[in-house]
GROMACS .gro file of C-alpha atoms in nm:
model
  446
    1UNK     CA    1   0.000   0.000   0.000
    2UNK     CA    2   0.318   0.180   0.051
    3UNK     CA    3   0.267   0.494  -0.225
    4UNK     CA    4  -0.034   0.441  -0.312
    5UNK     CA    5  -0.255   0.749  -0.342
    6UNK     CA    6  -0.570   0.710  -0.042
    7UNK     CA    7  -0.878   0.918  -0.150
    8UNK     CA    8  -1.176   1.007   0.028
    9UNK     CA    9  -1.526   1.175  -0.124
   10UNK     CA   10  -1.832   1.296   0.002
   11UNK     CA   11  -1.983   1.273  -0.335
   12UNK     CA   12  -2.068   0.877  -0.426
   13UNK     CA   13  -2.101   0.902  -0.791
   14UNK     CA   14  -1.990   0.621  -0.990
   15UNK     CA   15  -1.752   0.836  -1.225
   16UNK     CA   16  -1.579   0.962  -0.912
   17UNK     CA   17  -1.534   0.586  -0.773
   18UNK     CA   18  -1.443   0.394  -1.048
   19UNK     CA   19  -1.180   0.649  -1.173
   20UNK     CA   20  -1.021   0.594  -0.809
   21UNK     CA   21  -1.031   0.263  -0.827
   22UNK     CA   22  -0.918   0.160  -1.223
   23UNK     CA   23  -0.607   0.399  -1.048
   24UNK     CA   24  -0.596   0.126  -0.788
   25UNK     CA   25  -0.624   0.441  -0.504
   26UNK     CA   26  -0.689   0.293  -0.139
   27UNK     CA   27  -1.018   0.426   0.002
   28UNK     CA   28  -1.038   0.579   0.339
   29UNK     CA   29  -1.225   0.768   0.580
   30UNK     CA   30  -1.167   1.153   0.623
   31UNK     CA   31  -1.045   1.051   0.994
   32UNK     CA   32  -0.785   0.917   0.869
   33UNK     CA   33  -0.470   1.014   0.693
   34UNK     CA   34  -0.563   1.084   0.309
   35UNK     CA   35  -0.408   1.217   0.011
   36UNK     CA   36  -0.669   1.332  -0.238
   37UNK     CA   37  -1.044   1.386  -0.118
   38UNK     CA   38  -1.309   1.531  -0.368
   39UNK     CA   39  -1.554   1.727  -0.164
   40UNK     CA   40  -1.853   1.881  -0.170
   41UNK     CA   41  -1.853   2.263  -0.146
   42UNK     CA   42  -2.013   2.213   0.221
   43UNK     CA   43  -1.721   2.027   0.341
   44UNK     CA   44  -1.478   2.250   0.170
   45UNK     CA   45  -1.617   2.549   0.391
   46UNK     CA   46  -1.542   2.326   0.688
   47UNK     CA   47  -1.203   2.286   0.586
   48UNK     CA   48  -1.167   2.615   0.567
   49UNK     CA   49  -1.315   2.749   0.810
   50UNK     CA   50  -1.148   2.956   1.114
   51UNK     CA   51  -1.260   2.812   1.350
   52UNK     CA   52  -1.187   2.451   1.276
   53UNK     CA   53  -0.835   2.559   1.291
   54UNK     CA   54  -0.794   2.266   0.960
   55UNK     CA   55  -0.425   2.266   0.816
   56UNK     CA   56  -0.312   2.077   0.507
   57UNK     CA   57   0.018   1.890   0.462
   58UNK     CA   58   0.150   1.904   0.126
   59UNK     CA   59   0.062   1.546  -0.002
   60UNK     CA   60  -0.304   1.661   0.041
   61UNK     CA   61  -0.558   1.833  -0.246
   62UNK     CA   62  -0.897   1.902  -0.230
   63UNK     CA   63  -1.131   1.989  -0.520
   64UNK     CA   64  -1.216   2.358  -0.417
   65UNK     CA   65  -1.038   2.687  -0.397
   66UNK     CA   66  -1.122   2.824  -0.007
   67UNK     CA   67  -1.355   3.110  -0.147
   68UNK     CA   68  -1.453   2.954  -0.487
   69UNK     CA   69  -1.782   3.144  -0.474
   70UNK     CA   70  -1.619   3.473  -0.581
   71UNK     CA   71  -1.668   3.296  -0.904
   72UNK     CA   72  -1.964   3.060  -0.848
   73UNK     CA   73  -2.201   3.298  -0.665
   74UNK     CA   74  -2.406   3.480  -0.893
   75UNK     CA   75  -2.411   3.803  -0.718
   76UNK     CA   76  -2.024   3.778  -0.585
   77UNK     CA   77  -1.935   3.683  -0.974
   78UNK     CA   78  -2.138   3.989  -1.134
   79UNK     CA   79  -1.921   4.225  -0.858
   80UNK     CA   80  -1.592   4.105  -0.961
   81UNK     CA   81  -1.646   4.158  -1.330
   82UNK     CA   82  -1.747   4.529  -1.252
   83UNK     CA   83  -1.480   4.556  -1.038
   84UNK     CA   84  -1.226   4.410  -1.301
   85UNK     CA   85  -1.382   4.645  -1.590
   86UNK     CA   86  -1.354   4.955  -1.370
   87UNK     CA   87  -0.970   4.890  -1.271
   88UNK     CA   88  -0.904   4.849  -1.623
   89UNK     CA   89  -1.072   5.106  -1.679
   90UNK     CA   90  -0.846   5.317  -1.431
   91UNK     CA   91  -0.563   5.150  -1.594
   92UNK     CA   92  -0.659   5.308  -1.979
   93UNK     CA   93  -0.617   4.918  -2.083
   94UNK     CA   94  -0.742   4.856  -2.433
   95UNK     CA   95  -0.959   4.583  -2.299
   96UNK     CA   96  -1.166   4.862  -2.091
   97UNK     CA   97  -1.215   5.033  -2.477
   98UNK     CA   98  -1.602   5.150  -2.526
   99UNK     CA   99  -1.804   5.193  -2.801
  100UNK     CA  100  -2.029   5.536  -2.887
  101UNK     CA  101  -2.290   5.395  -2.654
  102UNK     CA  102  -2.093   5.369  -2.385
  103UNK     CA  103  -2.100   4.988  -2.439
  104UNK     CA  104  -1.760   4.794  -2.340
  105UNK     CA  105  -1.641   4.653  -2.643
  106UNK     CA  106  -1.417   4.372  -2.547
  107UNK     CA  107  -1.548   4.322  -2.239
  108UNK     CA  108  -1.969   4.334  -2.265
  109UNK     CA  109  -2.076   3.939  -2.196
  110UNK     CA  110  -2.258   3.943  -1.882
  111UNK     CA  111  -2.611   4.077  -1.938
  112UNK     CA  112  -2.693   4.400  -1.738
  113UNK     CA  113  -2.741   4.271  -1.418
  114UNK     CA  114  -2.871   4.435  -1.055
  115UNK     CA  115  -2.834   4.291  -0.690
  116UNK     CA  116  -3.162   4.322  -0.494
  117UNK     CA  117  -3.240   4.439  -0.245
  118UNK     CA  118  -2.938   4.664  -0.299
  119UNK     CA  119  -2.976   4.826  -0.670
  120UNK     CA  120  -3.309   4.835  -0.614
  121UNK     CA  121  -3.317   5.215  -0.735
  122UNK     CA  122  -3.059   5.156  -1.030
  123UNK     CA  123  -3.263   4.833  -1.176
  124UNK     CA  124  -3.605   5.071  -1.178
  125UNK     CA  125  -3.441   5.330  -1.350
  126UNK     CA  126  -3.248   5.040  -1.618
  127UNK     CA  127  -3.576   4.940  -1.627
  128UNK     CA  128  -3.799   5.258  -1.757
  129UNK     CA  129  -3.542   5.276  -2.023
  130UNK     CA  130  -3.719   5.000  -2.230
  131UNK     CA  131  -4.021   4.889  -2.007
  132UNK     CA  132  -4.100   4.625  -2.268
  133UNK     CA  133  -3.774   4.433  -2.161
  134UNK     CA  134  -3.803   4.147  -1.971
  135UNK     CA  135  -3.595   4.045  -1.661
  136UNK     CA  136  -3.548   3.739  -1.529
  137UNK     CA  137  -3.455   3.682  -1.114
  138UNK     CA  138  -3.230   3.395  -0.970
  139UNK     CA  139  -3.157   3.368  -0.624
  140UNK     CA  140  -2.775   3.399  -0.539
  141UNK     CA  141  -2.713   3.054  -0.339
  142UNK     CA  142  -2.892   2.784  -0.508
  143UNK     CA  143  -2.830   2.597  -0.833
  144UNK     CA  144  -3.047   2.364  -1.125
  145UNK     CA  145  -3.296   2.663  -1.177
  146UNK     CA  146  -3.435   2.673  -0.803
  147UNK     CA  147  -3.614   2.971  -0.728
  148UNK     CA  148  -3.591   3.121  -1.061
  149UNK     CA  149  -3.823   3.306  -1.265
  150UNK     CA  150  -3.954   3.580  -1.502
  151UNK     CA  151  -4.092   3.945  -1.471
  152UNK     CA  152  -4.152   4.209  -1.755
  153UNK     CA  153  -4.399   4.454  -1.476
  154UNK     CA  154  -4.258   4.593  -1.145
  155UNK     CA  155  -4.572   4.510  -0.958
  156UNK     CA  156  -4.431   4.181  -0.986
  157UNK     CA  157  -4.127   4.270  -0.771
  158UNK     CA  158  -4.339   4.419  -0.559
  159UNK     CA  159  -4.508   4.111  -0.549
  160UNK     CA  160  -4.236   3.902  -0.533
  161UNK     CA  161  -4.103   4.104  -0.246
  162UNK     CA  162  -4.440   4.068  -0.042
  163UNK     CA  163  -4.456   3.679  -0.074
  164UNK     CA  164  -4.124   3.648   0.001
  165UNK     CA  165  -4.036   3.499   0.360
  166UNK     CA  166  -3.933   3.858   0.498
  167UNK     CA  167  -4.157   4.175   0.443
  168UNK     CA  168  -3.855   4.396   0.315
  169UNK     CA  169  -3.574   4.428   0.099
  170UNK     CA  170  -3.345   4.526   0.370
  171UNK     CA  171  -3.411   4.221   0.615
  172UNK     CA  172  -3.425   3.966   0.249
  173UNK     CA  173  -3.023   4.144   0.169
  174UNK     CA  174  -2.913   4.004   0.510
  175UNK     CA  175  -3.071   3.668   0.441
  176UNK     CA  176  -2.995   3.410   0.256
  177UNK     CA  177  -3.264   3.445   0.003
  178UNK     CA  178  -3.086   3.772  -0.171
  179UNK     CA  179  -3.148   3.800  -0.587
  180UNK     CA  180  -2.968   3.880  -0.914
  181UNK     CA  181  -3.248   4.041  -1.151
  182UNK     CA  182  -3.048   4.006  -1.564
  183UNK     CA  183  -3.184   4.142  -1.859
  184UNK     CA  184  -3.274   3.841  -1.969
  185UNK     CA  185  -3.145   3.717  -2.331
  186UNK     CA  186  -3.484   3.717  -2.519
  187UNK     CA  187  -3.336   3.651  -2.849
  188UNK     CA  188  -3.149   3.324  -2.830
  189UNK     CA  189  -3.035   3.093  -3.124
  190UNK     CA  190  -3.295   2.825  -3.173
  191UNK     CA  191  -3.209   2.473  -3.332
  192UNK     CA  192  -3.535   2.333  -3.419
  193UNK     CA  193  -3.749   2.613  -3.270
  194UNK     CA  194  -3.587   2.546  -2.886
  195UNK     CA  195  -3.315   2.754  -2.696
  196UNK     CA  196  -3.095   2.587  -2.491
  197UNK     CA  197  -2.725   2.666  -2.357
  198UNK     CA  198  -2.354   2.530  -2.331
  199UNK     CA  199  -2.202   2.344  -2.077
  200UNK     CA  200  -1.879   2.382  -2.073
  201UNK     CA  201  -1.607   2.219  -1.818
  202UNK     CA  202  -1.278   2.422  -1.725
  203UNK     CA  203  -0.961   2.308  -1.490
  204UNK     CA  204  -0.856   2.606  -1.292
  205UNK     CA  205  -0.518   2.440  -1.148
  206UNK     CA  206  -0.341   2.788  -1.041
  207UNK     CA  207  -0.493   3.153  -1.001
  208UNK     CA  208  -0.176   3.302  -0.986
  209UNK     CA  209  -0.009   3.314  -1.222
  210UNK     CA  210  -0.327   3.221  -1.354
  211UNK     CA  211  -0.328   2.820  -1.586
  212UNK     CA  212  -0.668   2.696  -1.695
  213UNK     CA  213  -0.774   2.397  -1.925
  214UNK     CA  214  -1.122   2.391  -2.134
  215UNK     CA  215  -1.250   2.047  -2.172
  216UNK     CA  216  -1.334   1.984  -2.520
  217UNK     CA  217  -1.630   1.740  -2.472
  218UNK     CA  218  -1.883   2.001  -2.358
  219UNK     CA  219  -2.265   1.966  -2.465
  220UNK     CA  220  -2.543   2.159  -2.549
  221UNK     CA  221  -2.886   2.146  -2.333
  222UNK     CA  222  -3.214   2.184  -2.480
  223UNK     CA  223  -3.525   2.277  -2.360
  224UNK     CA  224  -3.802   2.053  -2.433
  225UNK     CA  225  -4.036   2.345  -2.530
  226UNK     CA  226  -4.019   2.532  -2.869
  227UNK     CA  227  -3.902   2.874  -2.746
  228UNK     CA  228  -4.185   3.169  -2.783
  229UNK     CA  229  -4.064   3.533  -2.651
  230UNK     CA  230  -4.502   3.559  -2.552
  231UNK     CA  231  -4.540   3.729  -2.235
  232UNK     CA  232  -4.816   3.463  -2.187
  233UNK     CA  233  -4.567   3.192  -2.138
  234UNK     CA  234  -4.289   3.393  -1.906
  235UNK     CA  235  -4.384   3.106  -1.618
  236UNK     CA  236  -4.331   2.790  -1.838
  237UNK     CA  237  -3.964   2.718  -1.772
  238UNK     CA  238  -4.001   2.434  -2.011
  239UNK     CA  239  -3.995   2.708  -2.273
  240UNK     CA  240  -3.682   2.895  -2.105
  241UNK     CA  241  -3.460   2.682  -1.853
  242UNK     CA  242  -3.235   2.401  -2.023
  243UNK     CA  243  -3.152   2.291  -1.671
  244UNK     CA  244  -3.173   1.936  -1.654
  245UNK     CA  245  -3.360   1.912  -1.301
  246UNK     CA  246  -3.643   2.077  -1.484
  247UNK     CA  247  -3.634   1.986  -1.834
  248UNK     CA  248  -3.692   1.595  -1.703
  249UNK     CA  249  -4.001   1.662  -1.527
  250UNK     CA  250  -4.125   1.744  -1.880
  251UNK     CA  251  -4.386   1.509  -2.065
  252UNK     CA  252  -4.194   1.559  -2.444
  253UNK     CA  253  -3.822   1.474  -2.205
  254UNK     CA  254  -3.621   1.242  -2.439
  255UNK     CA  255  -3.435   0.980  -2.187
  256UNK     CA  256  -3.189   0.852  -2.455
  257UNK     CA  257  -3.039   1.127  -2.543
  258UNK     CA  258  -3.138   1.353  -2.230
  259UNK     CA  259  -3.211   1.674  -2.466
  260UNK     CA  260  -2.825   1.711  -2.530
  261UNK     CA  261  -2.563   1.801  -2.809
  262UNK     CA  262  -2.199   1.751  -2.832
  263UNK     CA  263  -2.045   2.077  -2.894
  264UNK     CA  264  -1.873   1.934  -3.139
  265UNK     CA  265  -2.221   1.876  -3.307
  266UNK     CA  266  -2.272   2.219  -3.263
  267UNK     CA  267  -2.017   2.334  -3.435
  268UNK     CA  268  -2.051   2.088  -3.731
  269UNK     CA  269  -2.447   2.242  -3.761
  270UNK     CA  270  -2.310   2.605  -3.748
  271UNK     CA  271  -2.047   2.562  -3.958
  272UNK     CA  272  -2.313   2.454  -4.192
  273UNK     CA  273  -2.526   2.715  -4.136
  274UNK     CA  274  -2.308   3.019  -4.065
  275UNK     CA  275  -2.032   2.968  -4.232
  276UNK     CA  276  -1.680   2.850  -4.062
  277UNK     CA  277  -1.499   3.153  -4.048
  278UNK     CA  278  -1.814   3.278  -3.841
  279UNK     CA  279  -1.810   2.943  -3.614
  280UNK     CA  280  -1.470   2.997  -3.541
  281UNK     CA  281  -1.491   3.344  -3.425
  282UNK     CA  282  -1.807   3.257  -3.206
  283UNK     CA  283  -1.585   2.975  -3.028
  284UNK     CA  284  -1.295   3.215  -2.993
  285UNK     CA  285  -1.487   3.475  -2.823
  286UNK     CA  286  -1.607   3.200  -2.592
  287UNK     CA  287  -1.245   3.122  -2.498
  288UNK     CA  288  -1.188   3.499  -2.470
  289UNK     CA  289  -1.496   3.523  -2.227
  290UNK     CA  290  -1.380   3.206  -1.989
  291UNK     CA  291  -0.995   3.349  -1.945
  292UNK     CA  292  -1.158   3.702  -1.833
  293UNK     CA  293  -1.421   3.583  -1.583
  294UNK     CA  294  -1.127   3.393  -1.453
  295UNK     CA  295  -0.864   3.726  -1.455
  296UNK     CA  296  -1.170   3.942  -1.292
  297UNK     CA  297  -1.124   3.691  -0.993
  298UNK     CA  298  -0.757   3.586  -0.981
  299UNK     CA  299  -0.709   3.898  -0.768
  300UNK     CA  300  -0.939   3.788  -0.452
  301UNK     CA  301  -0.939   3.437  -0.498
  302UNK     CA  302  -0.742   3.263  -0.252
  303UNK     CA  303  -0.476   3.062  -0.423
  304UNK     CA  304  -0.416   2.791  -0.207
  305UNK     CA  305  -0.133   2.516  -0.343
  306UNK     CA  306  -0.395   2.224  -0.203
  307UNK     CA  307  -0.645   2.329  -0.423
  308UNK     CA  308  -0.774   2.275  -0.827
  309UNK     CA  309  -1.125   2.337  -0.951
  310UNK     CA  310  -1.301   2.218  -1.230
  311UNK     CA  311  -1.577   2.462  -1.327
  312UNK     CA  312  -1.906   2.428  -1.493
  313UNK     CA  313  -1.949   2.738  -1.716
  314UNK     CA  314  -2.291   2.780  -1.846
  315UNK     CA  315  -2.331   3.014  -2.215
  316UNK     CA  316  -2.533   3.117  -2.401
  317UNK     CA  317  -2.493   3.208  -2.768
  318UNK     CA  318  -2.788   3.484  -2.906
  319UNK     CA  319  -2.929   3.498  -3.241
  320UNK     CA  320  -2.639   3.715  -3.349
  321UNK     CA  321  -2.407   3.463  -3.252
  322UNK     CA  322  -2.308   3.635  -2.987
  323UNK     CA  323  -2.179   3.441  -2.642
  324UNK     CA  324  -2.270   3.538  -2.306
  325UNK     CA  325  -2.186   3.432  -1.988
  326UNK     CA  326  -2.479   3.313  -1.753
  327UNK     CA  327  -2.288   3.131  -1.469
  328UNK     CA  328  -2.000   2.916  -1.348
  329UNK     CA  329  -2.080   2.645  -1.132
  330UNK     CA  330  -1.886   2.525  -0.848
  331UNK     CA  331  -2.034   2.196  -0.828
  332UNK     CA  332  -2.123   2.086  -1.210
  333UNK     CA  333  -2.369   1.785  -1.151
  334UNK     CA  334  -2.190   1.432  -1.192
  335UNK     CA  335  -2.484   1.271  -1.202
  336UNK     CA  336  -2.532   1.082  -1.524
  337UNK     CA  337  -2.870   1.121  -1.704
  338UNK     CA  338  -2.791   0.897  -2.007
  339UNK     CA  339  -2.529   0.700  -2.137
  340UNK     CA  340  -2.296   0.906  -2.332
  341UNK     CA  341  -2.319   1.137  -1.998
  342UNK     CA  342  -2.172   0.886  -1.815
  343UNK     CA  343  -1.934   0.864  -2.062
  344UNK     CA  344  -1.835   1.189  -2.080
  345UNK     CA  345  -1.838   1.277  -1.704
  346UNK     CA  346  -1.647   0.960  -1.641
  347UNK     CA  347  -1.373   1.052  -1.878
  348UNK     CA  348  -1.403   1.440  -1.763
  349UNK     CA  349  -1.270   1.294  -1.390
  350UNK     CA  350  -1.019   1.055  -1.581
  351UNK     CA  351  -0.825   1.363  -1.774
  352UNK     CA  352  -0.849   1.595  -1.485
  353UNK     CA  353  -0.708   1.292  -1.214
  354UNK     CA  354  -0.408   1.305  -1.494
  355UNK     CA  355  -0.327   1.651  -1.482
  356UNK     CA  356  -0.367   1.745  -1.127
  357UNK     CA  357  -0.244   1.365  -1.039
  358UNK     CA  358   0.035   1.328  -1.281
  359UNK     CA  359   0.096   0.971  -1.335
  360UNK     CA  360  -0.170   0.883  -1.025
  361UNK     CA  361   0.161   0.970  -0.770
  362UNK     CA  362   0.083   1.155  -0.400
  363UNK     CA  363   0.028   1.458  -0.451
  364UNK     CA  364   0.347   1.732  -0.326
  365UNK     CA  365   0.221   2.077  -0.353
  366UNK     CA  366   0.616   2.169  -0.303
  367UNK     CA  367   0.610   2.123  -0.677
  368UNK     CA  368   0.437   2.327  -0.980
  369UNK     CA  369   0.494   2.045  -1.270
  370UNK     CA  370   0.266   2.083  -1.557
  371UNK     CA  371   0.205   1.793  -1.720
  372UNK     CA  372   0.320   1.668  -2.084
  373UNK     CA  373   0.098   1.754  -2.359
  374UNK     CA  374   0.004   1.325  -2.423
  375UNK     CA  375  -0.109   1.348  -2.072
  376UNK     CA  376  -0.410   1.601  -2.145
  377UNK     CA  377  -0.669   1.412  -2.285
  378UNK     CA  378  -0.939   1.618  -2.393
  379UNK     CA  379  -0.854   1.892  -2.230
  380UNK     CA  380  -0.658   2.171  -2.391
  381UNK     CA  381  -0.451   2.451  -2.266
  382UNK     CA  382  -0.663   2.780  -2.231
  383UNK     CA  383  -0.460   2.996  -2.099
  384UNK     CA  384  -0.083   3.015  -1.910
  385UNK     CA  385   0.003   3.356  -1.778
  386UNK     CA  386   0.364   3.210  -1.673
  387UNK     CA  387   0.386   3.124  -2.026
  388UNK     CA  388   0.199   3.438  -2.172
  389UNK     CA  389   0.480   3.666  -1.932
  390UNK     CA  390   0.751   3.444  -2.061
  391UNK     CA  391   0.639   3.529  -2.438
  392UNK     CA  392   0.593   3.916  -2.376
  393UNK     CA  393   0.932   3.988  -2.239
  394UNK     CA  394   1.013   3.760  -2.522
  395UNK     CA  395   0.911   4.010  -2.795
  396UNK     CA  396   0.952   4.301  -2.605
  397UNK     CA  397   1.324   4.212  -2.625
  398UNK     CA  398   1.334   4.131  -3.001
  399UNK     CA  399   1.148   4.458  -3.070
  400UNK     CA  400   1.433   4.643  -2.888
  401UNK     CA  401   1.725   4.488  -3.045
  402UNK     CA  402   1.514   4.571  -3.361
  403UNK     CA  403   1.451   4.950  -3.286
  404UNK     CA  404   1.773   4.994  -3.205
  405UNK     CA  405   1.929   4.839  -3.484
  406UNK     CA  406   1.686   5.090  -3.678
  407UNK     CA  407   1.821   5.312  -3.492
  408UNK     CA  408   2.219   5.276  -3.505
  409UNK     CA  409   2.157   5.239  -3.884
  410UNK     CA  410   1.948   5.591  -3.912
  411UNK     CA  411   2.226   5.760  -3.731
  412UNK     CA  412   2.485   5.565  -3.992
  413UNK     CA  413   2.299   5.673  -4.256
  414UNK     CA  414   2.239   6.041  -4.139
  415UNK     CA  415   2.672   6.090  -4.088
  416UNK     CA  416   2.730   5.936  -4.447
  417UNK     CA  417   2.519   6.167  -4.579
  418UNK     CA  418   2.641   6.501  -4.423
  419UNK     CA  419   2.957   6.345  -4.661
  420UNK     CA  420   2.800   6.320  -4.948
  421UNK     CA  421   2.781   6.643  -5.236
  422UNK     CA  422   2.406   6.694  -5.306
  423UNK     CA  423   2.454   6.514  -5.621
  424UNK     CA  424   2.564   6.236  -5.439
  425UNK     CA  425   2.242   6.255  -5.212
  426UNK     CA  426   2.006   6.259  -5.515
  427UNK     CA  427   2.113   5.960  -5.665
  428UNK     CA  428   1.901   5.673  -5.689
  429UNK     CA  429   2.202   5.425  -5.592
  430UNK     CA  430   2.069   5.281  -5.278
  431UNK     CA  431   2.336   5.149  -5.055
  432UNK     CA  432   2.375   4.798  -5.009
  433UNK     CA  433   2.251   4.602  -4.700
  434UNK     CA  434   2.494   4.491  -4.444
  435UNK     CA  435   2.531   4.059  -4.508
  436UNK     CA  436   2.259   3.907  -4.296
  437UNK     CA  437   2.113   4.246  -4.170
  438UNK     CA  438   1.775   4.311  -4.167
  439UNK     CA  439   1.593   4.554  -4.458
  440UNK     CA  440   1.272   4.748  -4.374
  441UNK     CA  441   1.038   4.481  -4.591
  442UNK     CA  442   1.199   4.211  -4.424
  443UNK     CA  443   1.140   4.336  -4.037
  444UNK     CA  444   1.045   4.044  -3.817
  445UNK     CA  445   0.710   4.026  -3.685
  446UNK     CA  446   0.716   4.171  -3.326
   0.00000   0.00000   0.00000
């Protein structure tokens, strides 16, 4: 048993289990010493927690950054993304760049989005902008489309607010029954008349510097209802959740293929449709939109050496083709609704065992090794800001040695000339190149 990896979980799924077991890991209780344990985010906040005084040797690792739900909690996510846009913002970054509307150009792909109790006054005034929008309200804490639903009046917050277990915004912001109110997206892409969303897995192994896989086995989920933008059907969540937990409770719910899409189907059927070039750029601006929710939070997350996280990022593309993000999800179900899912989930634990596991050893959080690029699987690097750095000062070098050999050949070229008769200067003999030197149409790319 001597080296053998010993693994504990509070989460009995089958494509948690077997993976530990084809690895030939020895199970074990959390009393006892273990190596690996994949928790819950419940336990995690135990762990964590002050007052259980918890510390972590380094041949431990958990599943969960300490305060993952910077990310993962739909109010605390919405905050950091502000936050990030304003400091760029303060910064003059590029990124922060708006357009004549006073739209962020790089950096618009969370809807407009309120906290109540507390923007209250800012969402009402949004809100007589375009009072034919509609708005849709999620509580802050709870996941698979609990507690969610639709308004396009504000007597219905009103009413909302009334039924609601306290009699006041103020007492419901110090509960735990706070909301997010989104414009919601009322013109989503439809594939045979229904909207659904992506579900896309990403590895966070390191916030700073900041390295992050995206899985490339991600699906799409329909909803089971043709999609109608009616005011008369704002309650059916058939017609506007994909969320599994809700979409199976319907009568037309398909149980072999669970309402789901590879993405890789997806992009086969848009690439059809749209064109590739068009495909590509959608996917791309995905990508783009996963690396900067990630960058808004690097800077409060707490980076502990124990810890890896494997996100479930929920999109969702517009009829413009257009991505935006909805939510991440600490937690991303494991639960396997047909049998490609299990499939796919099972190999989703495999590839992330092998990076964050290489070769299955004990862990040793002493040691940042990235693993080889056979040892992947289907996940692919998103992003490496040690490598990203290492690439920067990279070219910022080679752009200096060229500007200054530029420069030493301007001031050559300047002295020869204060030589030269002005018949000399106005002759079209151009001088010849120094062997191996670098001409003006040749300049490398910087």
């Amino acid at each position: 048993m001597a080296g053998k990896v010993k693994w504990v979980t509070d989460i009995e799924k089958s494509v948690l289990i077997n993976n530990f077991e084809k690895r030939e890991w020895i199970p074990v209780t959390e009393n006892e010493d273990w190596n690996f344990y994949w928790m819950s985010i419940q336990t995690i906040r135990n762990v964590f927690s002050v007052d259980t005084g918890y510390r972590l040797s380094d041949e431990q690792m958990v599943n969960h950054f300490p305060n993952h739900y910077e990310l993962t909690r739909k109010d605390l996510m919405i905050k950091n993304i502000k936050r990030y846009r304003k400091d760029l913002e303060k910064e003059s970054s590029p990124l922060a760049e708006k357009d004549e509307n006073g739209k962020y150009i790089y950096l618009d792909f969370v809807p407009v989005t309120f906290m109540l109790p507390a923007d209250y006054n800012l969402f009402v005034e949004e809100y007589r902008k375009n009072p034919s929008s509609t708005w849709i309200m999620k509580p802050c804490g709870k996941a698979q489309g609990k507690g969610i639903f639709l308004i396009n009046k504000l007597s219905q917050i009103k009413k909302w607010s009334r039924d609601s277990r306290t009699s006041t915004f103020v007492a419901a912001a110090s509960g735990k029954e706070a909301y997010v109110i989104s414009l919601y997206i009322d013109n989503p892409l439809l594939i045979g008349g229904k909207k659904f969303d992506l579900r896309l897995y990403v590895l966070v192994t390191t916030y700073r510097p900041l390295k992050c896989y995206m899985y490339t086995l991600g699906f799409c989920r329909f909803c089971t209802v043709k999609y109608t933008p009616s005011t008369s059907e704002l309650d059916n969540m058939f017609v506007h959740l994909t969320n599994v937990a809700i979409q199976k409770h319907g009568d037309d719910y398909n149980h072999v293929h669970g309402g789901k899409w590879t993405v890789s189907n997806l992009r086969l059927y848009l690439e059809s449709t749209r064109g590739k070039e068009v495909t590509s750029r959608l996917f791309d601006q995905i990508h783009w939109i996963v690396v900067q929710s990630l960058k808004a939070v690097a800077p409060v997350m707490n980076n502990d050496k124990h810890c890896f996280e494997c996100y479930g990022y929920d999109i969702i593309i517009d009829d413009k083709l257009k991505p935006w993000l909805i939510e991440v999800n600490a937690s991303p179900s494991l639960t396997s609704s047909t049998a490609n899912d299990r499939i796919l989930k099972y190999n989703l634990i495999n590839d992330t065992l092998n990076i964050v596991t290489p070769n299955g050893e004990i862990p040793d959080c002493r040691w940042n090794r990235s693993p080889p690029r056979e040892a992947l699987g289907n996940y692919q690097v998103l992003y490496d800001e040690e490598q990203a750095q290492s690439e920067n000062a990279e070219r910022d070098l080679r752009s200096r040695s060229v500007d200054r050999w530029f420069r030493c050949r301007a001031e050559k070229t300047t002295q020869k000339e204060s030589f030269r008769g002005p018949e000399q200067r106005n002759s079209s003999s151009a001088e010849p190149e120094p062997s191996g030197g670098i001409t003006q149409t040749q300049a490398p790319t910087i």
